């Protein structure tokens, strides 16, 4: 039996939050599959800004494979060239060369792509050659075969098509029809084609000429096509945005009233990045170990089956035993979903209401048809009237209800028509009465107007436009750079710049004089901020009598530092937790 620990009906709050942050009941739909389909025509090798379009594509593929080794090493990636004189593919299509089959990312694949960046155009021409008689239909067919013949189960299938030619079959109508039909066939079987088009200095990329019928926009994508990429940073940003699979934390109904529901998906826009957990390997074969847990009876040592395990709640000195179905019924408040309670002005949502990170809502057409239209109408009206929708929120079954405020966010595009912020609602968790507490502040000296003005001057001089994207975690970067150097057999990892460290020269240049004026106005004469603070004297000026505290049964109230100091002076073991130190001292004193 296991005790609920007094939380009748609910799991531990911290555990509940961790489970929700990790995601809802995700279904294993297979690995993500991504194929880089790169145009290798001669015009892709023309140098622009010291780098050809082909080199930009290879750099993007290398960057994505490197990131996938860190973030999702089980995903599958492939690289296909089209427009080469040589061919290599299972269907024996002419001018189609499969450089890397659909497989997990590895160090050898990264090194293979790096070689293309070291070699020149002449070397590529000698190894692969150029031929403009290719058929884009054959290239798409090759990608489809790679997905269908993959030994692994592939869930999300996507093809990134890189080219700077807006009409590859301008003088070949049969090839045009075949390519458009094959693109439609891929869309029908769930393979998405994303166009990563680049711009040339001598010609404008005309999307409507040919590729408008090749790229089929999915239901959850915006129909606005970004401008052709001019620089590597633009192309890389678009590639990373497209290759990233938007995994929903859960799909739930959103009830606006009796008989009026729409489907929504719940997402996490931002999550903390941590070091990956270490994987235990079998020494002889170097294969990952799989852990299995079994439960045994403490009295008899007999193996327990799930039906043998019961839960109980202590009440009135008795253990009240519950069956699993009864526990589920007690925990269940209502079905998972959102229920609209009403609307409030946006000004009613205070900053100090923050309880935990927000989620994000986006319409889900797969569960209820027409959800996008109703969702967009609600989003537009809430934004126009500057109101938030207050809802009851149950993220999944057996979860306690929470109240949330839905804050509307309109879509934002940059100057290149690339989406910066998606349209949808931020799900802001509202605090219950138990989450609010009144703080009592002790009386403390207050700053005079002159000190306040000097502090304001310092803050104004050191204020800058902050964006978390501009600051990488130096610990994580060092960790992954070391792994990268080890995997690629490099002598030393790439150096990183710690942008989180203060720039003392810049601070002195901007506000050095103001900082010294503030120091002279607030602190006494001769104050040195770099000096170590004086050690605090213990209350009463004496030491703690550990033996007397042990006889009075108050050892557990002492700090670990005091307990360890006593053990060291008396030659006792200083290892273990606080309870172990207490037991060691009590055993020594015979208490």
Coordinates of C-alpha atoms in Angstrom, one line a residue:
X1 CA 0.0 0.0 0.0
X2 CA 1.1 3.6 -0.5
X3 CA -0.1 6.6 1.4
X4 CA -1.3 9.8 -0.4
X5 CA 0.5 11.9 2.2
X6 CA -2.7 13.8 3.0
X7 CA -3.3 15.2 -0.5
X8 CA -6.6 13.5 -1.1
X9 CA -7.4 13.6 -4.8
X10 CA -4.4 15.5 -6.0
X11 CA -0.8 14.6 -6.7
X12 CA 2.1 16.7 -5.2
X13 CA 2.0 20.2 -6.6
X14 CA 5.6 20.3 -7.6
X15 CA 5.4 17.0 -9.4
X16 CA 2.2 18.1 -11.1
X17 CA 4.0 21.2 -12.4
X18 CA 7.0 19.2 -13.6
X19 CA 4.7 16.8 -15.5
X20 CA 2.8 19.7 -17.2
X21 CA 6.1 21.4 -18.1
X22 CA 7.4 18.2 -19.6
X23 CA 4.2 17.9 -21.7
X24 CA 0.9 16.2 -21.7
X25 CA 0.3 12.7 -22.9
X26 CA 2.4 12.8 -26.0
X27 CA 1.8 10.0 -28.5
X28 CA 4.8 8.3 -30.1
X29 CA 4.1 8.9 -33.8
X30 CA 7.6 8.0 -34.9
X31 CA 10.7 10.0 -35.6
X32 CA 10.9 13.3 -37.6
X33 CA 12.3 12.9 -41.1
X34 CA 13.9 15.8 -42.9
X35 CA 15.5 15.8 -46.4
X36 CA 17.6 18.6 -47.8
X37 CA 16.9 18.7 -51.5
X38 CA 19.6 21.0 -53.0
X39 CA 19.7 22.5 -56.5
X40 CA 23.2 21.9 -57.9
X41 CA 22.9 23.8 -61.1
X42 CA 25.9 26.0 -62.2
X43 CA 24.1 29.2 -61.1
X44 CA 24.0 27.9 -57.5
X45 CA 27.9 28.1 -57.5
X46 CA 28.2 31.7 -58.4
X47 CA 30.0 33.6 -55.6
X48 CA 28.0 36.3 -53.8
X49 CA 29.4 37.9 -50.7
X50 CA 32.4 35.6 -50.7
X51 CA 30.0 32.6 -50.5
X52 CA 28.0 30.8 -53.1
X53 CA 24.4 29.8 -52.7
X54 CA 25.4 26.1 -52.7
X55 CA 27.8 26.7 -49.9
X56 CA 25.1 28.5 -47.9
X57 CA 22.8 25.4 -48.4
X58 CA 25.6 23.0 -47.2
X59 CA 26.3 25.3 -44.2
X60 CA 22.5 25.1 -43.3
X61 CA 22.4 21.4 -43.6
X62 CA 25.6 21.0 -41.4
X63 CA 24.1 23.4 -38.8
X64 CA 20.8 21.5 -38.6
X65 CA 22.5 18.1 -38.3
X66 CA 24.8 19.4 -35.6
X67 CA 21.8 20.8 -33.7
X68 CA 19.8 17.5 -34.1
X69 CA 22.7 15.5 -32.5
X70 CA 22.2 17.6 -29.4
X71 CA 18.4 18.2 -29.4
X72 CA 16.9 15.1 -31.1
X73 CA 19.5 12.5 -32.1
X74 CA 16.8 9.9 -33.0
X75 CA 15.5 12.1 -35.9
X76 CA 16.4 11.2 -39.5
X77 CA 18.1 13.5 -41.9
X78 CA 19.0 13.0 -45.6
X79 CA 20.8 15.1 -48.3
X80 CA 19.9 14.9 -52.0
X81 CA 21.4 16.8 -54.9
X82 CA 19.6 17.4 -58.2
X83 CA 21.0 18.8 -61.4
X84 CA 24.3 16.8 -61.2
X85 CA 25.7 14.9 -64.2
X86 CA 26.2 11.8 -62.1
X87 CA 23.4 10.0 -60.4
X88 CA 23.0 7.7 -57.4
X89 CA 19.5 6.7 -56.2
X90 CA 17.5 3.5 -55.9
X91 CA 15.2 4.3 -58.8
X92 CA 18.1 5.0 -61.2
X93 CA 16.8 8.5 -62.0
X94 CA 19.1 10.6 -64.1
X95 CA 20.8 13.7 -62.6
X96 CA 19.7 12.8 -59.1
X97 CA 22.4 12.1 -56.5
X98 CA 21.6 10.9 -53.0
X99 CA 24.5 12.1 -51.0
X100 CA 23.2 10.9 -47.6
X101 CA 20.4 8.4 -47.1
X102 CA 17.7 9.0 -44.5
X103 CA 19.4 8.1 -41.2
X104 CA 20.3 9.5 -37.8
X105 CA 22.7 12.4 -37.7
X106 CA 26.4 11.5 -37.0
X107 CA 29.8 13.1 -36.9
X108 CA 30.8 11.4 -40.1
X109 CA 28.0 13.1 -42.0
X110 CA 29.0 16.5 -40.6
X111 CA 32.6 15.9 -41.8
X112 CA 31.4 14.9 -45.2
X113 CA 29.5 18.1 -45.6
X114 CA 32.4 20.1 -44.3
X115 CA 34.5 18.8 -47.2
X116 CA 32.2 20.5 -49.7
X117 CA 33.0 23.8 -48.0
X118 CA 36.7 23.2 -48.3
X119 CA 36.6 22.1 -51.9
X120 CA 36.1 24.6 -54.8
X121 CA 33.6 24.6 -57.7
X122 CA 36.1 22.8 -60.0
X123 CA 36.3 19.9 -57.5
X124 CA 32.5 19.6 -57.4
X125 CA 32.3 19.7 -61.2
X126 CA 34.9 16.9 -61.4
X127 CA 33.2 14.7 -58.9
X128 CA 29.5 15.3 -59.7
X129 CA 29.3 17.5 -62.8
X130 CA 26.4 19.8 -63.9
X131 CA 23.4 18.9 -66.0
X132 CA 20.3 21.1 -66.4
X133 CA 18.2 18.3 -68.0
X134 CA 17.0 17.0 -64.6
X135 CA 13.3 16.5 -63.7
X136 CA 12.1 18.0 -60.4
X137 CA 9.5 15.3 -60.4
X138 CA 12.2 12.6 -60.3
X139 CA 13.8 14.5 -57.4
X140 CA 10.6 14.6 -55.4
X141 CA 9.9 11.0 -56.2
X142 CA 13.4 10.1 -54.9
X143 CA 12.5 11.8 -51.6
X144 CA 9.2 10.0 -51.4
X145 CA 11.1 6.7 -51.9
X146 CA 13.5 7.5 -49.2
X147 CA 10.7 8.0 -46.7
X148 CA 8.8 4.9 -47.8
X149 CA 11.9 2.6 -47.7
X150 CA 13.2 3.9 -44.4
X151 CA 13.4 1.0 -41.9
X152 CA 12.3 3.3 -39.0
X153 CA 8.8 4.6 -38.4
X154 CA 8.8 8.2 -39.6
X155 CA 6.1 10.5 -38.2
X156 CA 6.6 14.0 -39.5
X157 CA 8.0 14.1 -43.1
X158 CA 9.4 17.3 -44.6
X159 CA 11.5 18.2 -47.6
X160 CA 13.4 21.5 -47.7
X161 CA 14.0 22.5 -51.3
X162 CA 16.9 24.9 -51.9
X163 CA 17.1 26.8 -55.2
X164 CA 17.7 30.2 -56.8
X165 CA 15.9 29.3 -60.1
X166 CA 12.3 30.3 -60.1
X167 CA 11.4 28.2 -63.2
X168 CA 13.6 25.1 -63.7
X169 CA 11.3 23.7 -66.5
X170 CA 10.4 27.0 -68.3
X171 CA 10.7 25.4 -71.8
X172 CA 9.4 21.9 -70.9
X173 CA 5.7 21.7 -70.3
X174 CA 5.5 17.9 -69.6
X175 CA 8.2 18.3 -66.9
X176 CA 6.2 21.1 -65.4
X177 CA 3.0 19.0 -65.2
X178 CA 4.9 16.0 -63.8
X179 CA 6.5 18.1 -61.1
X180 CA 3.3 19.7 -60.0
X181 CA 1.4 16.4 -59.9
X182 CA 4.2 14.7 -57.9
X183 CA 4.2 17.6 -55.4
X184 CA 0.5 17.2 -55.0
X185 CA 1.0 13.4 -54.5
X186 CA 3.6 14.1 -51.7
X187 CA 1.2 16.5 -50.0
X188 CA -1.6 14.0 -50.1
X189 CA 0.5 11.3 -48.3
X190 CA 1.7 13.7 -45.7
X191 CA 5.1 14.9 -47.0
X192 CA 5.5 18.6 -46.7
X193 CA 7.6 20.6 -49.2
X194 CA 9.1 23.8 -47.9
X195 CA 10.7 26.2 -50.4
X196 CA 14.0 27.7 -49.3
X197 CA 14.4 30.1 -52.2
X198 CA 17.4 32.4 -52.6
X199 CA 17.7 35.6 -54.6
X200 CA 20.2 36.4 -57.3
X201 CA 21.7 39.8 -58.1
X202 CA 20.8 39.5 -61.8
X203 CA 17.2 38.2 -61.4
X204 CA 14.2 38.5 -59.1
X205 CA 12.7 35.2 -57.8
X206 CA 9.2 34.9 -59.2
X207 CA 7.3 32.5 -56.9
X208 CA 4.1 32.5 -59.0
X209 CA 5.9 31.3 -62.1
X210 CA 6.3 27.7 -61.0
X211 CA 6.7 27.0 -57.3
X212 CA 3.3 28.3 -56.3
X213 CA 1.9 24.9 -57.5
X214 CA 4.8 23.0 -55.9
X215 CA 4.5 24.3 -52.3
X216 CA 1.2 23.3 -50.6
X217 CA 0.7 25.2 -47.4
X218 CA -0.4 23.1 -44.5
X219 CA -3.5 24.1 -42.4
X220 CA -1.4 25.5 -39.5
X221 CA 1.0 27.5 -41.7
X222 CA 0.6 31.1 -42.9
X223 CA 0.1 31.5 -46.6
X224 CA 2.4 34.5 -46.8
X225 CA 5.7 33.5 -48.5
X226 CA 8.8 35.2 -47.0
X227 CA 11.1 37.1 -49.4
X228 CA 14.0 35.2 -51.0
X229 CA 17.0 35.0 -48.7
X230 CA 19.8 37.3 -49.5
X231 CA 22.2 36.4 -46.7
X232 CA 23.2 33.3 -45.0
X233 CA 21.8 34.4 -41.6
X234 CA 18.3 34.8 -43.2
X235 CA 18.5 31.4 -44.8
X236 CA 19.7 29.7 -41.7
X237 CA 17.0 31.3 -39.6
X238 CA 14.2 30.2 -42.0
X239 CA 15.7 26.7 -42.2
X240 CA 15.8 26.3 -38.4
X241 CA 12.2 27.6 -38.1
X242 CA 11.0 25.1 -40.7
X243 CA 12.9 22.0 -39.6
X244 CA 11.7 22.4 -36.1
X245 CA 8.6 20.3 -35.5
X246 CA 5.9 22.1 -33.6
X247 CA 5.0 19.4 -31.1
X248 CA 1.7 20.1 -29.2
X249 CA 1.5 19.4 -25.5
X250 CA -2.0 18.4 -26.0
X251 CA -5.2 18.9 -28.0
X252 CA -8.2 19.9 -26.0
X253 CA -11.7 21.3 -26.7
X254 CA -12.4 25.0 -26.0
X255 CA -16.0 25.6 -25.0
X256 CA -17.4 29.1 -25.6
X257 CA -20.9 28.1 -24.5
X258 CA -23.4 25.4 -24.6
X259 CA -23.1 23.5 -27.9
X260 CA -20.3 25.8 -29.2
X261 CA -16.8 24.3 -29.1
X262 CA -13.6 24.5 -31.1
X263 CA -10.4 22.5 -31.0
X264 CA -7.1 24.0 -29.8
X265 CA -3.6 22.8 -29.4
X266 CA -1.5 23.8 -26.4
X267 CA 2.2 24.6 -26.9
X268 CA 5.2 25.7 -25.0
X269 CA 6.9 28.6 -26.8
X270 CA 9.9 28.8 -24.4
X271 CA 11.5 26.2 -22.3
X272 CA 14.7 26.1 -20.2
X273 CA 17.5 24.3 -21.9
X274 CA 19.5 21.9 -19.7
X275 CA 22.3 19.5 -20.2
X276 CA 21.1 16.1 -21.5
X277 CA 20.8 13.3 -19.0
X278 CA 23.7 10.8 -19.2
X279 CA 23.0 7.5 -20.9
X280 CA 24.2 4.3 -19.2
X281 CA 25.9 1.9 -21.6
X282 CA 26.7 -1.7 -21.4
X283 CA 30.4 -2.1 -21.0
X284 CA 30.9 -5.0 -23.5
X285 CA 28.7 -3.8 -26.4
X286 CA 28.4 -0.1 -25.7
X287 CA 24.6 -0.3 -26.1
X288 CA 22.2 1.7 -24.0
X289 CA 20.8 0.0 -21.0
X290 CA 17.1 -0.3 -20.3
X291 CA 16.0 0.0 -16.7
X292 CA 13.1 -2.0 -15.3
X293 CA 11.5 -1.6 -11.9
X294 CA 9.8 -4.3 -9.9
X295 CA 8.1 -4.0 -6.5
X296 CA 8.4 -6.6 -3.8
X297 CA 6.5 -7.1 -0.5
X298 CA 8.6 -5.9 2.4
X299 CA 7.5 -8.8 4.7
X300 CA 7.5 -11.8 2.4
X301 CA 9.8 -10.7 -0.5
X302 CA 7.1 -11.8 -3.0
X303 CA 6.9 -10.0 -6.3
X304 CA 3.9 -7.7 -6.4
X305 CA 1.6 -7.3 -9.4
X306 CA -0.1 -4.0 -10.2
X307 CA -3.4 -5.5 -8.9
X308 CA -1.7 -6.2 -5.5
X309 CA -0.8 -2.5 -4.9
X310 CA -3.5 -0.4 -3.1
X311 CA -3.7 3.2 -2.0
X312 CA -5.0 4.3 1.3
X313 CA -5.7 7.5 3.2
X314 CA -5.4 7.6 7.0
X315 CA -8.5 8.9 8.7
X316 CA -9.5 8.6 12.3
X317 CA -6.7 6.2 13.0
X318 CA -7.7 3.8 10.3
X319 CA -6.3 3.2 6.8
X320 CA -9.1 3.7 4.3
X321 CA -8.2 1.6 1.2
X322 CA -9.2 2.7 -2.3
X323 CA -9.2 0.8 -5.5
X324 CA -7.5 2.3 -8.6
X325 CA -10.8 3.2 -10.2
X326 CA -11.9 4.9 -7.0
X327 CA -8.7 6.9 -6.9
X328 CA -9.2 8.0 -10.5
X329 CA -12.8 9.1 -9.7
X330 CA -11.7 11.1 -6.7
X331 CA -9.0 12.9 -8.7
X332 CA -11.2 13.7 -11.7
X333 CA -12.9 17.0 -11.5
X334 CA -14.1 17.2 -15.1
X335 CA -13.0 16.3 -18.7
X336 CA -9.9 18.0 -20.0
X337 CA -10.5 21.3 -21.8
X338 CA -11.0 25.0 -21.6
X339 CA -14.3 26.6 -20.5
X340 CA -14.9 30.3 -21.1
X341 CA -16.0 32.1 -17.9
X342 CA -16.1 35.7 -19.1
X343 CA -13.9 38.6 -20.1
X344 CA -11.9 41.2 -18.2
X345 CA -10.0 44.3 -19.3
X346 CA -6.3 43.7 -20.0
X347 CA -5.5 46.2 -17.3
X348 CA -7.0 43.8 -14.7
X349 CA -4.2 41.3 -15.4
X350 CA -1.4 42.4 -13.0
X351 CA 2.3 41.4 -13.2
X352 CA 2.3 40.0 -9.7
X353 CA -0.2 37.4 -10.8
X354 CA 2.6 35.4 -12.3
X355 CA 2.5 31.9 -11.0
X356 CA 4.3 29.8 -13.6
X357 CA 5.4 30.1 -17.3
X358 CA 2.6 30.5 -19.7
X359 CA 1.3 28.2 -22.4
X360 CA 0.2 29.1 -25.9
X361 CA -3.0 28.3 -27.8
X362 CA -3.4 27.7 -31.5
X363 CA -6.4 26.4 -33.4
X364 CA -6.6 22.7 -34.2
X365 CA -8.5 21.8 -37.3
X366 CA -7.9 18.0 -37.0
X367 CA -10.2 17.7 -34.0
X368 CA -13.0 20.1 -34.9
X369 CA -13.5 21.4 -38.4
X370 CA -13.9 25.2 -38.6
X371 CA -11.9 25.8 -35.4
X372 CA -9.5 28.2 -37.2
X373 CA -12.2 30.6 -38.3
X374 CA -13.9 30.8 -34.9
X375 CA -10.5 31.0 -33.2
X376 CA -9.3 33.9 -35.4
X377 CA -12.6 35.7 -34.9
X378 CA -12.3 35.5 -31.1
X379 CA -8.6 36.5 -31.3
X380 CA -9.4 39.6 -33.4
X381 CA -12.2 40.8 -31.2
X382 CA -10.2 40.4 -28.0
X383 CA -7.3 42.3 -29.5
X384 CA -9.6 45.1 -30.8
X385 CA -11.4 45.5 -27.4
X386 CA -8.2 45.0 -25.4
X387 CA -9.7 42.3 -23.2
X388 CA -8.5 38.9 -21.9
X389 CA -10.7 35.8 -21.7
X390 CA -10.9 34.2 -18.3
X391 CA -11.3 30.4 -18.5
X392 CA -11.4 27.3 -16.4
X393 CA -8.5 25.2 -17.6
X394 CA -8.0 21.4 -17.1
X395 CA -5.0 20.4 -19.1
X396 CA -5.5 16.6 -18.9
X397 CA -7.6 14.1 -17.1
X398 CA -7.1 13.8 -13.4
X399 CA -5.6 17.3 -13.2
X400 CA -7.0 19.8 -10.8
X401 CA -8.8 22.8 -12.4
X402 CA -7.0 26.1 -12.8
X403 CA -8.1 29.5 -13.9
X404 CA -6.3 31.2 -16.7
X405 CA -6.4 34.4 -18.7
X406 CA -6.1 34.2 -22.4
X407 CA -4.0 37.2 -23.7
X408 CA -4.4 37.8 -27.5
X409 CA -1.3 38.1 -29.7
X410 CA -1.5 39.1 -33.3
X411 CA 0.9 37.8 -35.9
X412 CA 4.1 39.8 -36.4
X413 CA 6.3 39.7 -39.5
X414 CA 9.7 41.2 -40.1
X415 CA 10.8 43.2 -43.1
X416 CA 11.3 40.0 -45.1
X417 CA 7.8 38.7 -44.4
X418 CA 9.2 36.1 -42.0
X419 CA 7.0 35.3 -39.0
X420 CA 8.5 36.7 -35.7
X421 CA 5.5 36.1 -33.5
X422 CA 2.6 33.6 -34.2
X423 CA -1.1 34.5 -33.8
X424 CA -2.8 33.0 -30.8
X425 CA -3.5 33.3 -27.1
X426 CA -1.0 33.2 -24.3
X427 CA -2.4 31.1 -21.4
X428 CA -1.5 33.1 -18.2
X429 CA -2.1 31.0 -15.1
X430 CA -4.0 33.0 -12.4
X431 CA -3.2 32.6 -8.7
X432 CA -5.7 31.2 -6.2
X433 CA -6.2 33.0 -2.9
X434 CA -3.7 30.6 -1.3
X435 CA -1.0 31.8 -3.7
X436 CA -1.3 35.4 -2.5
X437 CA 0.3 36.5 0.7
X438 CA 0.7 39.8 2.4
X439 CA 4.3 40.8 3.0
X440 CA 5.3 42.8 6.1
X441 CA 8.5 44.9 5.6
X442 CA 10.6 46.0 8.5
X443 CA 11.3 49.7 8.9
X444 CA 14.6 50.6 7.1
X445 CA 16.4 53.8 6.3
X446 CA 15.0 55.5 3.2
X447 CA 17.1 57.2 0.5
X448 CA 17.0 61.0 0.2
X449 CA 16.0 62.7 -3.1
X450 CA 19.7 63.3 -4.0
X451 CA 20.5 59.6 -3.6
X452 CA 17.5 58.6 -5.7
X453 CA 18.4 61.0 -8.5
X454 CA 22.0 59.7 -8.6
X455 CA 20.7 56.1 -8.7
X456 CA 18.4 57.0 -11.6
X457 CA 21.3 58.5 -13.5
X458 CA 23.3 55.2 -13.2
X459 CA 20.3 53.1 -14.3
X460 CA 19.6 55.3 -17.3
X461 CA 23.2 55.1 -18.5
X462 CA 23.4 51.3 -18.2
X463 CA 20.0 50.5 -19.6
X464 CA 20.0 48.8 -23.0
X465 CA 17.5 46.9 -25.2
X466 CA 17.6 43.4 -23.7
X467 CA 16.8 40.3 -25.7
X468 CA 17.4 36.8 -24.3
X469 CA 18.3 35.5 -27.7
X470 CA 21.5 37.6 -27.7
X471 CA 22.9 35.8 -24.6
X472 CA 23.8 32.1 -24.8
X473 CA 24.4 30.0 -21.7
X474 CA 28.2 29.7 -21.5
X475 CA 28.0 26.5 -19.5
X476 CA 25.9 24.8 -22.1
X477 CA 27.9 26.1 -25.0
X478 CA 31.1 24.9 -23.4
X479 CA 29.6 21.5 -22.8
X480 CA 28.4 21.0 -26.4
X481 CA 31.5 22.5 -27.9
X482 CA 33.6 19.9 -26.0
X483 CA 31.3 17.1 -27.2
X484 CA 31.5 18.4 -30.8
X485 CA 35.3 18.5 -30.7
X486 CA 35.4 15.0 -29.3
X487 CA 33.0 13.6 -31.9
X488 CA 34.7 15.3 -34.8
X489 CA 38.2 14.4 -33.6
X490 CA 39.3 18.0 -33.4
X491 CA 42.3 19.1 -31.4
X492 CA 40.5 21.7 -29.3
X493 CA 36.9 23.0 -29.1
X494 CA 35.8 26.3 -30.7
X495 CA 36.2 29.3 -28.4
X496 CA 33.1 30.9 -27.0
X497 CA 32.5 34.4 -25.9
X498 CA 30.7 34.7 -22.6
X499 CA 28.2 37.6 -23.3
X500 CA 26.7 37.2 -19.8
X501 CA 29.9 38.5 -18.1
X502 CA 29.9 42.3 -17.4
X503 CA 31.8 44.5 -19.8
X504 CA 33.7 46.5 -17.2
X505 CA 35.3 48.8 -19.8
X506 CA 32.0 49.8 -21.3
X507 CA 30.5 50.3 -17.8
X508 CA 33.3 52.6 -16.8
X509 CA 33.1 54.5 -20.1
X510 CA 29.3 55.0 -19.8
X511 CA 28.7 55.5 -16.1
X512 CA 32.0 55.4 -14.2
X513 CA 31.7 59.0 -12.9
X514 CA 28.0 58.5 -12.0
X515 CA 28.7 55.3 -10.1
X516 CA 31.4 57.0 -8.0
X517 CA 29.0 59.9 -7.3
X518 CA 26.3 57.4 -6.2
X519 CA 28.8 55.6 -4.0
X520 CA 29.9 58.8 -2.3
X521 CA 26.3 59.9 -1.7
X522 CA 25.2 56.6 -0.2
X523 CA 28.1 54.9 1.5
X524 CA 30.4 56.4 4.2
X525 CA 33.8 57.9 3.4
X526 CA 36.5 55.4 2.7
X527 CA 34.0 52.6 1.7
X528 CA 35.7 49.9 -0.5
X529 CA 33.1 47.8 -2.4
X530 CA 35.8 45.2 -3.3
X531 CA 36.8 44.5 0.3
X532 CA 35.6 41.3 2.0
X533 CA 32.8 41.8 4.6
X534 CA 33.8 41.4 8.2
X535 CA 32.9 38.0 9.8
X536 CA 29.7 38.1 11.8
X537 CA 30.0 37.5 15.5
X538 CA 27.7 34.9 17.0
X539 CA 24.9 36.2 19.1
X540 CA 26.1 36.6 22.7
X541 CA 29.8 36.4 21.6
X542 CA 30.1 32.7 22.7
X543 CA 30.1 29.3 21.1
X544 CA 27.4 26.7 20.9
X545 CA 27.6 23.9 23.4
X546 CA 26.8 20.9 21.2
X547 CA 26.8 18.4 24.0
X548 CA 24.3 20.4 26.0
X549 CA 22.1 20.7 22.8
X550 CA 22.3 16.9 22.4
X551 CA 21.1 16.3 25.9
X552 CA 18.2 18.7 25.4
X553 CA 17.3 16.9 22.1
X554 CA 17.9 20.0 20.0
X555 CA 20.7 18.8 17.7
X556 CA 18.4 18.9 14.7
X557 CA 18.0 22.6 15.1
X558 CA 21.8 23.2 14.7
X559 CA 23.2 23.9 11.2
X560 CA 25.2 21.3 9.3
X561 CA 28.3 23.4 9.5
X562 CA 28.2 23.4 13.4
X563 CA 27.6 19.7 13.4
X564 CA 30.5 19.0 11.1
X565 CA 32.8 21.3 13.0
X566 CA 32.0 19.3 16.3
X567 CA 32.6 16.0 14.5
X568 CA 36.0 17.2 13.1
X569 CA 37.1 18.3 16.5
X570 CA 36.2 15.0 18.1
X571 CA 37.5 12.8 15.3
X572 CA 34.1 11.6 14.2
X573 CA 32.8 10.8 10.7
X574 CA 31.7 13.9 8.9
X575 CA 30.0 12.2 5.9
X576 CA 26.3 11.8 5.2
X577 CA 23.3 14.1 5.6
X578 CA 22.2 16.1 8.6
X579 CA 20.3 13.2 10.1
X580 CA 23.5 11.1 9.9
X581 CA 25.6 13.7 11.7
X582 CA 23.0 13.9 14.4
X583 CA 23.0 10.2 14.9
X584 CA 26.8 10.1 14.9
X585 CA 27.0 12.8 17.6
X586 CA 24.3 11.2 19.7
X587 CA 26.1 7.8 19.5
X588 CA 29.3 9.5 20.6
X589 CA 27.8 11.2 23.6
X590 CA 25.6 8.2 24.4
X591 CA 22.4 10.2 24.3

